[in-house]
């Protein structure tokens, strides 16, 4: 089984750096349509059965363009997804890398996140402030991991089962903190299949880049 990673579903602004993290909505629709045509079933974290025909769609950072551009397409094709939100920045923008990327990307607010929960989407934690977890004091890392789960659960009234490491940055200790906080699984930025992952707290994924044409996309999740 493959876990796909998306960031923005939108057209990149002229001056934005790292444009490859933007998948335009038309391309995104072709990808979802293809998945469905091939008989793939999009599953959430508690539905994983490692079937070759299962796939998990994940969206990092919780950008507002998910609601505007990705949601209608996923709804149309009856597809589910996990969205990893930066809990302390809801309704704000990508404070952690806007200077580097030269663009302020709006993040979903609580109303939008609640709406997605009511529509059957899964929300996971991407910490409170999107730090490099191995580069901050352990106490702070622990709070980023634990408190983000608690805040999400209080606000949304559902159990938060999944975690995603900002920048894919983690080590054994961080992994333990995530497990101790009660998350059921955690996702990395390492490339590979679900089965190739060393354990459930370092799940490998496949990033879908904006320049992929449909054959490349197909190759990435089939091979
Ligand atoms: Zn991120």
JSON list of C-alpha atoms and ligand atoms in Angstrom, two decimals:
[
{"chain": "A", "resi": 1, "resn": "UNK", "atom": "CA", "xyz": [0.00, 0.00, 0.00]},
{"chain": "A", "resi": 2, "resn": "UNK", "atom": "CA", "xyz": [1.13, 3.53, -0.73]},
{"chain": "A", "resi": 3, "resn": "UNK", "atom": "CA", "xyz": [0.58, 6.72, 1.24]},
{"chain": "A", "resi": 4, "resn": "UNK", "atom": "CA", "xyz": [0.57, 9.80, -0.97]},
{"chain": "A", "resi": 5, "resn": "UNK", "atom": "CA", "xyz": [1.66, 13.23, 0.29]},
{"chain": "A", "resi": 6, "resn": "UNK", "atom": "CA", "xyz": [0.25, 16.46, -1.04]},
{"chain": "A", "resi": 7, "resn": "UNK", "atom": "CA", "xyz": [0.81, 20.03, 0.13]},
{"chain": "A", "resi": 8, "resn": "UNK", "atom": "CA", "xyz": [-0.99, 22.73, -1.90]},
{"chain": "A", "resi": 9, "resn": "UNK", "atom": "CA", "xyz": [-3.75, 22.00, -4.41]},
{"chain": "A", "resi": 10, "resn": "UNK", "atom": "CA", "xyz": [-3.61, 25.25, -6.31]},
{"chain": "A", "resi": 11, "resn": "UNK", "atom": "CA", "xyz": [-1.71, 27.26, -8.91]},
{"chain": "A", "resi": 12, "resn": "UNK", "atom": "CA", "xyz": [1.52, 28.62, -7.40]},
{"chain": "A", "resi": 13, "resn": "UNK", "atom": "CA", "xyz": [1.80, 32.41, -7.05]},
{"chain": "A", "resi": 14, "resn": "UNK", "atom": "CA", "xyz": [4.26, 33.95, -9.50]},
{"chain": "A", "resi": 15, "resn": "UNK", "atom": "CA", "xyz": [6.97, 34.71, -6.93]},
{"chain": "A", "resi": 16, "resn": "UNK", "atom": "CA", "xyz": [6.63, 31.55, -4.80]},
{"chain": "A", "resi": 17, "resn": "UNK", "atom": "CA", "xyz": [9.60, 29.26, -4.35]},
{"chain": "A", "resi": 18, "resn": "UNK", "atom": "CA", "xyz": [9.28, 25.46, -4.27]},
{"chain": "A", "resi": 19, "resn": "UNK", "atom": "CA", "xyz": [6.50, 25.55, -6.85]},
{"chain": "A", "resi": 20, "resn": "UNK", "atom": "CA", "xyz": [6.72, 21.76, -7.14]},
{"chain": "A", "resi": 21, "resn": "UNK", "atom": "CA", "xyz": [4.71, 21.48, -3.92]},
{"chain": "A", "resi": 22, "resn": "UNK", "atom": "CA", "xyz": [1.69, 22.92, -5.75]},
{"chain": "A", "resi": 23, "resn": "UNK", "atom": "CA", "xyz": [-0.43, 20.44, -7.67]},
{"chain": "A", "resi": 24, "resn": "UNK", "atom": "CA", "xyz": [-2.91, 22.27, -9.85]},
{"chain": "A", "resi": 25, "resn": "UNK", "atom": "CA", "xyz": [-6.58, 21.34, -9.32]},
{"chain": "A", "resi": 26, "resn": "UNK", "atom": "CA", "xyz": [-7.01, 19.92, -12.84]},
{"chain": "A", "resi": 27, "resn": "UNK", "atom": "CA", "xyz": [-4.04, 17.60, -12.44]},
{"chain": "A", "resi": 28, "resn": "UNK", "atom": "CA", "xyz": [-5.26, 16.65, -8.98]},
{"chain": "A", "resi": 29, "resn": "UNK", "atom": "CA", "xyz": [-8.67, 15.73, -10.37]},
{"chain": "A", "resi": 30, "resn": "UNK", "atom": "CA", "xyz": [-7.08, 13.54, -13.08]},
{"chain": "A", "resi": 31, "resn": "UNK", "atom": "CA", "xyz": [-5.06, 11.76, -10.40]},
{"chain": "A", "resi": 32, "resn": "UNK", "atom": "CA", "xyz": [-8.06, 11.05, -8.16]},
{"chain": "A", "resi": 33, "resn": "UNK", "atom": "CA", "xyz": [-10.14, 10.01, -11.15]},
{"chain": "A", "resi": 34, "resn": "UNK", "atom": "CA", "xyz": [-7.41, 7.60, -12.22]},
{"chain": "A", "resi": 35, "resn": "UNK", "atom": "CA", "xyz": [-7.12, 6.09, -8.74]},
{"chain": "A", "resi": 36, "resn": "UNK", "atom": "CA", "xyz": [-10.84, 5.47, -8.69]},
{"chain": "A", "resi": 37, "resn": "UNK", "atom": "CA", "xyz": [-10.89, 4.10, -12.23]},
{"chain": "A", "resi": 38, "resn": "UNK", "atom": "CA", "xyz": [-8.20, 1.60, -11.27]},
{"chain": "A", "resi": 39, "resn": "UNK", "atom": "CA", "xyz": [-10.34, 0.47, -8.34]},
{"chain": "A", "resi": 40, "resn": "UNK", "atom": "CA", "xyz": [-8.29, 2.00, -5.53]},
{"chain": "A", "resi": 41, "resn": "UNK", "atom": "CA", "xyz": [-10.02, 2.59, -2.22]},
{"chain": "A", "resi": 42, "resn": "UNK", "atom": "CA", "xyz": [-8.88, 5.61, -0.19]},
{"chain": "A", "resi": 43, "resn": "UNK", "atom": "CA", "xyz": [-8.69, 4.64, 3.48]},
{"chain": "A", "resi": 44, "resn": "UNK", "atom": "CA", "xyz": [-8.20, 6.39, 6.81]},
{"chain": "A", "resi": 45, "resn": "UNK", "atom": "CA", "xyz": [-5.82, 5.30, 9.59]},
{"chain": "A", "resi": 46, "resn": "UNK", "atom": "CA", "xyz": [-8.29, 2.91, 11.24]},
{"chain": "A", "resi": 47, "resn": "UNK", "atom": "CA", "xyz": [-9.25, 1.25, 7.95]},
{"chain": "A", "resi": 48, "resn": "UNK", "atom": "CA", "xyz": [-5.80, 0.04, 6.87]},
{"chain": "A", "resi": 49, "resn": "UNK", "atom": "CA", "xyz": [-5.82, -3.58, 5.79]},
{"chain": "A", "resi": 50, "resn": "UNK", "atom": "CA", "xyz": [-2.73, -3.49, 3.57]},
{"chain": "A", "resi": 51, "resn": "UNK", "atom": "CA", "xyz": [-4.76, -4.45, 0.53]},
{"chain": "A", "resi": 52, "resn": "UNK", "atom": "CA", "xyz": [-2.93, -3.70, -2.70]},
{"chain": "A", "resi": 53, "resn": "UNK", "atom": "CA", "xyz": [-6.01, -1.75, -3.74]},
{"chain": "A", "resi": 54, "resn": "UNK", "atom": "CA", "xyz": [-5.93, 0.55, -0.72]},
{"chain": "A", "resi": 55, "resn": "UNK", "atom": "CA", "xyz": [-4.28, 3.92, -0.73]},
{"chain": "A", "resi": 56, "resn": "UNK", "atom": "CA", "xyz": [-3.98, 6.73, 1.83]},
{"chain": "A", "resi": 57, "resn": "UNK", "atom": "CA", "xyz": [-4.08, 10.37, 0.73]},
{"chain": "A", "resi": 58, "resn": "UNK", "atom": "CA", "xyz": [-2.36, 12.77, 3.16]},
{"chain": "A", "resi": 59, "resn": "UNK", "atom": "CA", "xyz": [-2.22, 16.55, 3.04]},
{"chain": "A", "resi": 60, "resn": "UNK", "atom": "CA", "xyz": [0.48, 18.30, 5.06]},
{"chain": "A", "resi": 61, "resn": "UNK", "atom": "CA", "xyz": [0.12, 21.65, 6.85]},
{"chain": "A", "resi": 62, "resn": "UNK", "atom": "CA", "xyz": [-3.66, 22.18, 6.47]},
{"chain": "A", "resi": 63, "resn": "UNK", "atom": "CA", "xyz": [-3.68, 24.85, 3.79]},
{"chain": "A", "resi": 64, "resn": "UNK", "atom": "CA", "xyz": [-6.92, 26.65, 3.08]},
{"chain": "A", "resi": 65, "resn": "UNK", "atom": "CA", "xyz": [-6.69, 25.68, -0.59]},
{"chain": "A", "resi": 66, "resn": "UNK", "atom": "CA", "xyz": [-7.56, 22.13, 0.52]},
{"chain": "A", "resi": 67, "resn": "UNK", "atom": "CA", "xyz": [-11.11, 23.26, 1.35]},
{"chain": "A", "resi": 68, "resn": "UNK", "atom": "CA", "xyz": [-11.50, 25.33, -1.79]},
{"chain": "A", "resi": 69, "resn": "UNK", "atom": "CA", "xyz": [-9.80, 23.08, -4.34]},
{"chain": "A", "resi": 70, "resn": "UNK", "atom": "CA", "xyz": [-9.18, 19.55, -3.06]},
{"chain": "A", "resi": 71, "resn": "UNK", "atom": "CA", "xyz": [-12.34, 18.96, -1.04]},
{"chain": "A", "resi": 72, "resn": "UNK", "atom": "CA", "xyz": [-14.83, 19.35, -3.94]},
{"chain": "A", "resi": 73, "resn": "UNK", "atom": "CA", "xyz": [-12.82, 16.89, -6.05]},
{"chain": "A", "resi": 74, "resn": "UNK", "atom": "CA", "xyz": [-12.45, 14.34, -3.26]},
{"chain": "A", "resi": 75, "resn": "UNK", "atom": "CA", "xyz": [-16.17, 14.65, -2.55]},
{"chain": "A", "resi": 76, "resn": "UNK", "atom": "CA", "xyz": [-17.02, 14.16, -6.23]},
{"chain": "A", "resi": 77, "resn": "UNK", "atom": "CA", "xyz": [-15.04, 10.91, -6.38]},
{"chain": "A", "resi": 78, "resn": "UNK", "atom": "CA", "xyz": [-16.03, 9.79, -2.90]},
{"chain": "A", "resi": 79, "resn": "UNK", "atom": "CA", "xyz": [-12.42, 9.79, -1.69]},
{"chain": "A", "resi": 80, "resn": "UNK", "atom": "CA", "xyz": [-11.18, 10.24, 1.87]},
{"chain": "A", "resi": 81, "resn": "UNK", "atom": "CA", "xyz": [-8.01, 11.84, 3.17]},
{"chain": "A", "resi": 82, "resn": "UNK", "atom": "CA", "xyz": [-5.98, 12.64, 6.28]},
{"chain": "A", "resi": 83, "resn": "UNK", "atom": "CA", "xyz": [-5.10, 16.31, 6.78]},
{"chain": "A", "resi": 84, "resn": "UNK", "atom": "CA", "xyz": [-2.23, 17.21, 9.13]},
{"chain": "A", "resi": 85, "resn": "UNK", "atom": "CA", "xyz": [-2.84, 20.61, 10.68]},
{"chain": "A", "resi": 86, "resn": "UNK", "atom": "CA", "xyz": [-0.47, 22.96, 12.50]},
{"chain": "A", "resi": 87, "resn": "UNK", "atom": "CA", "xyz": [-2.61, 23.45, 15.57]},
{"chain": "A", "resi": 88, "resn": "UNK", "atom": "CA", "xyz": [-1.22, 26.77, 16.79]},
{"chain": "A", "resi": 89, "resn": "UNK", "atom": "CA", "xyz": [-1.52, 28.46, 13.41]},
{"chain": "A", "resi": 90, "resn": "UNK", "atom": "CA", "xyz": [-5.11, 27.72, 12.36]},
{"chain": "A", "resi": 91, "resn": "UNK", "atom": "CA", "xyz": [-6.60, 30.68, 10.49]},
{"chain": "A", "resi": 92, "resn": "UNK", "atom": "CA", "xyz": [-3.10, 32.14, 10.07]},
{"chain": "A", "resi": 93, "resn": "UNK", "atom": "CA", "xyz": [-0.43, 31.27, 7.50]},
{"chain": "A", "resi": 94, "resn": "UNK", "atom": "CA", "xyz": [2.80, 29.27, 7.09]},
{"chain": "A", "resi": 95, "resn": "UNK", "atom": "CA", "xyz": [4.79, 31.27, 9.66]},
{"chain": "A", "resi": 96, "resn": "UNK", "atom": "CA", "xyz": [7.51, 28.57, 9.76]},
{"chain": "A", "resi": 97, "resn": "UNK", "atom": "CA", "xyz": [8.68, 28.93, 6.15]},
{"chain": "A", "resi": 98, "resn": "UNK", "atom": "CA", "xyz": [6.96, 31.91, 4.52]},
{"chain": "A", "resi": 99, "resn": "UNK", "atom": "CA", "xyz": [10.20, 33.89, 4.35]},
{"chain": "A", "resi": 100, "resn": "UNK", "atom": "CA", "xyz": [12.10, 31.02, 2.77]},
{"chain": "A", "resi": 101, "resn": "UNK", "atom": "CA", "xyz": [9.31, 30.34, 0.27]},
{"chain": "A", "resi": 102, "resn": "UNK", "atom": "CA", "xyz": [8.57, 34.00, -0.35]},
{"chain": "A", "resi": 103, "resn": "UNK", "atom": "CA", "xyz": [4.83, 33.38, 0.04]},
{"chain": "A", "resi": 104, "resn": "UNK", "atom": "CA", "xyz": [2.26, 33.52, 2.85]},
{"chain": "A", "resi": 105, "resn": "UNK", "atom": "CA", "xyz": [-0.02, 30.53, 2.41]},
{"chain": "A", "resi": 106, "resn": "UNK", "atom": "CA", "xyz": [-3.31, 30.76, 4.37]},
{"chain": "A", "resi": 107, "resn": "UNK", "atom": "CA", "xyz": [-4.09, 27.88, 6.74]},
{"chain": "A", "resi": 108, "resn": "UNK", "atom": "CA", "xyz": [-7.57, 26.52, 7.50]},
{"chain": "A", "resi": 109, "resn": "UNK", "atom": "CA", "xyz": [-9.40, 27.92, 10.50]},
{"chain": "A", "resi": 110, "resn": "UNK", "atom": "CA", "xyz": [-11.30, 25.88, 13.07]},
{"chain": "A", "resi": 111, "resn": "UNK", "atom": "CA", "xyz": [-14.63, 26.21, 11.27]},
{"chain": "A", "resi": 112, "resn": "UNK", "atom": "CA", "xyz": [-13.12, 24.72, 8.14]},
{"chain": "A", "resi": 113, "resn": "UNK", "atom": "CA", "xyz": [-11.40, 21.94, 10.05]},
{"chain": "A", "resi": 114, "resn": "UNK", "atom": "CA", "xyz": [-14.66, 21.10, 11.88]},
{"chain": "A", "resi": 115, "resn": "UNK", "atom": "CA", "xyz": [-16.46, 21.04, 8.55]},
{"chain": "A", "resi": 116, "resn": "UNK", "atom": "CA", "xyz": [-13.97, 18.51, 7.17]},
{"chain": "A", "resi": 117, "resn": "UNK", "atom": "CA", "xyz": [-14.41, 16.30, 10.24]},
{"chain": "A", "resi": 118, "resn": "UNK", "atom": "CA", "xyz": [-18.19, 16.40, 9.71]},
{"chain": "A", "resi": 119, "resn": "UNK", "atom": "CA", "xyz": [-17.58, 15.37, 6.08]},
{"chain": "A", "resi": 120, "resn": "UNK", "atom": "CA", "xyz": [-15.67, 12.24, 7.15]},
{"chain": "A", "resi": 121, "resn": "UNK", "atom": "CA", "xyz": [-12.11, 13.45, 6.71]},
{"chain": "A", "resi": 122, "resn": "UNK", "atom": "CA", "xyz": [-9.46, 12.55, 9.29]},
{"chain": "A", "resi": 123, "resn": "UNK", "atom": "CA", "xyz": [-7.48, 15.27, 11.02]},
{"chain": "A", "resi": 124, "resn": "UNK", "atom": "CA", "xyz": [-3.99, 14.48, 12.28]},
{"chain": "A", "resi": 125, "resn": "UNK", "atom": "CA", "xyz": [-1.48, 16.56, 14.25]},
{"chain": "A", "resi": 126, "resn": "UNK", "atom": "CA", "xyz": [1.44, 18.34, 12.60]},
{"chain": "A", "resi": 127, "resn": "UNK", "atom": "CA", "xyz": [2.45, 19.88, 15.99]},
{"chain": "A", "resi": 128, "resn": "UNK", "atom": "CA", "xyz": [1.59, 23.34, 17.28]},
{"chain": "A", "resi": 129, "resn": "UNK", "atom": "CA", "xyz": [4.21, 25.54, 15.56]},
{"chain": "A", "resi": 130, "resn": "UNK", "atom": "CA", "xyz": [5.87, 23.25, 12.93]},
{"chain": "A", "resi": 131, "resn": "UNK", "atom": "CA", "xyz": [9.35, 23.08, 14.53]},
{"chain": "A", "resi": 132, "resn": "UNK", "atom": "CA", "xyz": [12.27, 20.74, 13.84]},
{"chain": "A", "resi": 133, "resn": "UNK", "atom": "CA", "xyz": [11.43, 18.42, 16.75]},
{"chain": "A", "resi": 134, "resn": "UNK", "atom": "CA", "xyz": [14.99, 17.10, 17.21]},
{"chain": "A", "resi": 135, "resn": "UNK", "atom": "CA", "xyz": [16.41, 20.62, 17.41]},
{"chain": "A", "resi": 136, "resn": "UNK", "atom": "CA", "xyz": [14.33, 21.99, 20.29]},
{"chain": "A", "resi": 137, "resn": "UNK", "atom": "CA", "xyz": [14.48, 21.09, 24.02]},
{"chain": "A", "resi": 138, "resn": "UNK", "atom": "CA", "xyz": [12.84, 17.74, 24.73]},
{"chain": "A", "resi": 139, "resn": "UNK", "atom": "CA", "xyz": [10.29, 19.37, 27.04]},
{"chain": "A", "resi": 140, "resn": "UNK", "atom": "CA", "xyz": [9.17, 21.67, 24.24]},
{"chain": "A", "resi": 141, "resn": "UNK", "atom": "CA", "xyz": [9.02, 18.81, 21.75]},
{"chain": "A", "resi": 142, "resn": "UNK", "atom": "CA", "xyz": [6.91, 16.82, 24.20]},
{"chain": "A", "resi": 143, "resn": "UNK", "atom": "CA", "xyz": [4.47, 19.74, 24.54]},
{"chain": "A", "resi": 144, "resn": "UNK", "atom": "CA", "xyz": [4.29, 20.18, 20.74]},
{"chain": "A", "resi": 145, "resn": "UNK", "atom": "CA", "xyz": [3.39, 16.50, 20.39]},
{"chain": "A", "resi": 146, "resn": "UNK", "atom": "CA", "xyz": [1.07, 16.07, 23.40]},
{"chain": "A", "resi": 147, "resn": "UNK", "atom": "CA", "xyz": [-0.69, 19.44, 23.51]},
{"chain": "A", "resi": 148, "resn": "UNK", "atom": "CA", "xyz": [-1.49, 19.51, 19.80]},
{"chain": "A", "resi": 149, "resn": "UNK", "atom": "CA", "xyz": [-3.35, 16.21, 20.23]},
{"chain": "A", "resi": 150, "resn": "UNK", "atom": "CA", "xyz": [-5.26, 17.49, 23.26]},
{"chain": "A", "resi": 151, "resn": "UNK", "atom": "CA", "xyz": [-6.22, 20.79, 21.60]},
{"chain": "A", "resi": 152, "resn": "UNK", "atom": "CA", "xyz": [-7.44, 19.02, 18.46]},
{"chain": "A", "resi": 153, "resn": "UNK", "atom": "CA", "xyz": [-9.46, 16.53, 20.51]},
{"chain": "A", "resi": 154, "resn": "UNK", "atom": "CA", "xyz": [-11.01, 19.30, 22.65]},
{"chain": "A", "resi": 155, "resn": "UNK", "atom": "CA", "xyz": [-11.92, 21.43, 19.64]},
{"chain": "A", "resi": 156, "resn": "UNK", "atom": "CA", "xyz": [-13.10, 18.65, 17.35]},
{"chain": "A", "resi": 157, "resn": "UNK", "atom": "CA", "xyz": [-14.52, 16.06, 19.76]},
{"chain": "A", "resi": 158, "resn": "UNK", "atom": "CA", "xyz": [-12.85, 13.14, 17.99]},
{"chain": "A", "resi": 159, "resn": "UNK", "atom": "CA", "xyz": [-9.82, 11.01, 18.83]},
{"chain": "A", "resi": 160, "resn": "UNK", "atom": "CA", "xyz": [-6.67, 12.16, 17.02]},
{"chain": "A", "resi": 161, "resn": "UNK", "atom": "CA", "xyz": [-4.84, 9.01, 15.95]},
{"chain": "A", "resi": 162, "resn": "UNK", "atom": "CA", "xyz": [-2.19, 10.22, 13.55]},
{"chain": "A", "resi": 163, "resn": "UNK", "atom": "CA", "xyz": [0.89, 12.44, 13.68]},
{"chain": "A", "resi": 164, "resn": "UNK", "atom": "CA", "xyz": [3.15, 13.82, 10.96]},
{"chain": "A", "resi": 165, "resn": "UNK", "atom": "CA", "xyz": [6.73, 14.99, 11.70]},
{"chain": "A", "resi": 166, "resn": "UNK", "atom": "CA", "xyz": [7.37, 18.56, 10.48]},
{"chain": "A", "resi": 167, "resn": "UNK", "atom": "CA", "xyz": [10.16, 18.51, 7.85]},
{"chain": "A", "resi": 168, "resn": "UNK", "atom": "CA", "xyz": [10.21, 14.73, 8.37]},
{"chain": "A", "resi": 169, "resn": "UNK", "atom": "CA", "xyz": [12.52, 15.46, 11.32]},
{"chain": "A", "resi": 170, "resn": "UNK", "atom": "CA", "xyz": [12.52, 12.82, 14.09]},
{"chain": "A", "resi": 171, "resn": "UNK", "atom": "CA", "xyz": [14.73, 10.40, 16.01]},
{"chain": "A", "resi": 172, "resn": "UNK", "atom": "CA", "xyz": [14.13, 7.45, 18.35]},
{"chain": "A", "resi": 173, "resn": "UNK", "atom": "CA", "xyz": [13.33, 9.73, 21.29]},
{"chain": "A", "resi": 174, "resn": "UNK", "atom": "CA", "xyz": [10.83, 11.83, 19.32]},
{"chain": "A", "resi": 175, "resn": "UNK", "atom": "CA", "xyz": [9.24, 8.64, 18.04]},
{"chain": "A", "resi": 176, "resn": "UNK", "atom": "CA", "xyz": [8.81, 7.43, 21.63]},
{"chain": "A", "resi": 177, "resn": "UNK", "atom": "CA", "xyz": [7.20, 10.73, 22.64]},
{"chain": "A", "resi": 178, "resn": "UNK", "atom": "CA", "xyz": [4.70, 10.36, 19.79]},
{"chain": "A", "resi": 179, "resn": "UNK", "atom": "CA", "xyz": [3.86, 6.81, 20.83]},
{"chain": "A", "resi": 180, "resn": "UNK", "atom": "CA", "xyz": [3.62, 7.78, 24.52]},
{"chain": "A", "resi": 181, "resn": "UNK", "atom": "CA", "xyz": [1.25, 10.64, 23.67]},
{"chain": "A", "resi": 182, "resn": "UNK", "atom": "CA", "xyz": [-1.22, 8.03, 22.42]},
{"chain": "A", "resi": 183, "resn": "UNK", "atom": "CA", "xyz": [-0.97, 8.44, 18.66]},
{"chain": "A", "resi": 184, "resn": "UNK", "atom": "CA", "xyz": [-1.55, 5.19, 16.78]},
{"chain": "A", "resi": 185, "resn": "UNK", "atom": "CA", "xyz": [0.85, 5.96, 13.92]},
{"chain": "A", "resi": 186, "resn": "UNK", "atom": "CA", "xyz": [3.17, 8.64, 12.54]},
{"chain": "A", "resi": 187, "resn": "UNK", "atom": "CA", "xyz": [4.16, 9.66, 9.02]},
{"chain": "A", "resi": 188, "resn": "UNK", "atom": "CA", "xyz": [7.58, 10.69, 7.70]},
{"chain": "A", "resi": 189, "resn": "UNK", "atom": "CA", "xyz": [8.85, 12.23, 4.47]},
{"chain": "A", "resi": 190, "resn": "UNK", "atom": "CA", "xyz": [10.92, 9.14, 3.61]},
{"chain": "A", "resi": 191, "resn": "UNK", "atom": "CA", "xyz": [9.96, 7.65, 0.30]},
{"chain": "A", "resi": 192, "resn": "UNK", "atom": "CA", "xyz": [8.63, 4.12, 0.10]},
{"chain": "A", "resi": 193, "resn": "UNK", "atom": "CA", "xyz": [5.59, 1.96, 0.63]},
{"chain": "A", "resi": 194, "resn": "UNK", "atom": "CA", "xyz": [3.69, 1.34, 3.84]},
{"chain": "A", "resi": 195, "resn": "UNK", "atom": "CA", "xyz": [5.10, -2.20, 3.97]},
{"chain": "A", "resi": 196, "resn": "UNK", "atom": "CA", "xyz": [8.67, -0.95, 3.63]},
{"chain": "A", "resi": 197, "resn": "UNK", "atom": "CA", "xyz": [8.29, 1.26, 6.73]},
{"chain": "A", "resi": 198, "resn": "UNK", "atom": "CA", "xyz": [10.36, 0.09, 9.72]},
{"chain": "A", "resi": 199, "resn": "UNK", "atom": "CA", "xyz": [7.44, 0.51, 12.09]},
{"chain": "A", "resi": 200, "resn": "UNK", "atom": "CA", "xyz": [4.11, 2.22, 12.51]},
{"chain": "A", "resi": 201, "resn": "UNK", "atom": "CA", "xyz": [5.73, 5.41, 13.85]},
{"chain": "A", "resi": 202, "resn": "UNK", "atom": "CA", "xyz": [7.87, 5.99, 10.78]},
{"chain": "A", "resi": 203, "resn": "UNK", "atom": "CA", "xyz": [5.56, 5.35, 7.87]},
{"chain": "A", "resi": 204, "resn": "UNK", "atom": "CA", "xyz": [7.03, 6.05, 4.47]},
{"chain": "A", "resi": 205, "resn": "UNK", "atom": "CA", "xyz": [5.13, 8.05, 1.87]},
{"chain": "A", "resi": 206, "resn": "UNK", "atom": "CA", "xyz": [5.29, 9.16, -1.74]},
{"chain": "A", "resi": 207, "resn": "UNK", "atom": "CA", "xyz": [5.25, 12.91, -2.37]},
{"chain": "A", "resi": 208, "resn": "UNK", "atom": "CA", "xyz": [3.21, 13.95, -5.39]},
{"chain": "A", "resi": 209, "resn": "UNK", "atom": "CA", "xyz": [5.03, 16.84, -7.06]},
{"chain": "A", "resi": 210, "resn": "UNK", "atom": "CA", "xyz": [3.25, 19.38, -9.20]},
{"chain": "A", "resi": 211, "resn": "UNK", "atom": "CA", "xyz": [5.26, 18.68, -12.33]},
{"chain": "A", "resi": 212, "resn": "UNK", "atom": "CA", "xyz": [4.31, 14.98, -12.45]},
{"chain": "A", "resi": 213, "resn": "UNK", "atom": "CA", "xyz": [2.36, 13.99, -15.51]},
{"chain": "A", "resi": 214, "resn": "UNK", "atom": "CA", "xyz": [-0.20, 11.25, -15.15]},
{"chain": "A", "resi": 215, "resn": "UNK", "atom": "CA", "xyz": [2.17, 8.41, -16.21]},
{"chain": "A", "resi": 216, "resn": "UNK", "atom": "CA", "xyz": [4.75, 9.51, -13.60]},
{"chain": "A", "resi": 217, "resn": "UNK", "atom": "CA", "xyz": [2.04, 9.70, -10.97]},
{"chain": "A", "resi": 218, "resn": "UNK", "atom": "CA", "xyz": [0.87, 6.20, -11.91]},
{"chain": "A", "resi": 219, "resn": "UNK", "atom": "CA", "xyz": [4.44, 4.88, -11.82]},
{"chain": "A", "resi": 220, "resn": "UNK", "atom": "CA", "xyz": [5.02, 6.40, -8.37]},
{"chain": "A", "resi": 221, "resn": "UNK", "atom": "CA", "xyz": [2.12, 4.70, -6.67]},
{"chain": "A", "resi": 222, "resn": "UNK", "atom": "CA", "xyz": [2.08, 1.42, -8.57]},
{"chain": "A", "resi": 223, "resn": "UNK", "atom": "CA", "xyz": [5.78, 0.58, -8.36]},
{"chain": "B", "resi": 1, "resn": "LIG", "atom": "ZN1", "xyz": [4.76, 20.53, 7.18]}
]
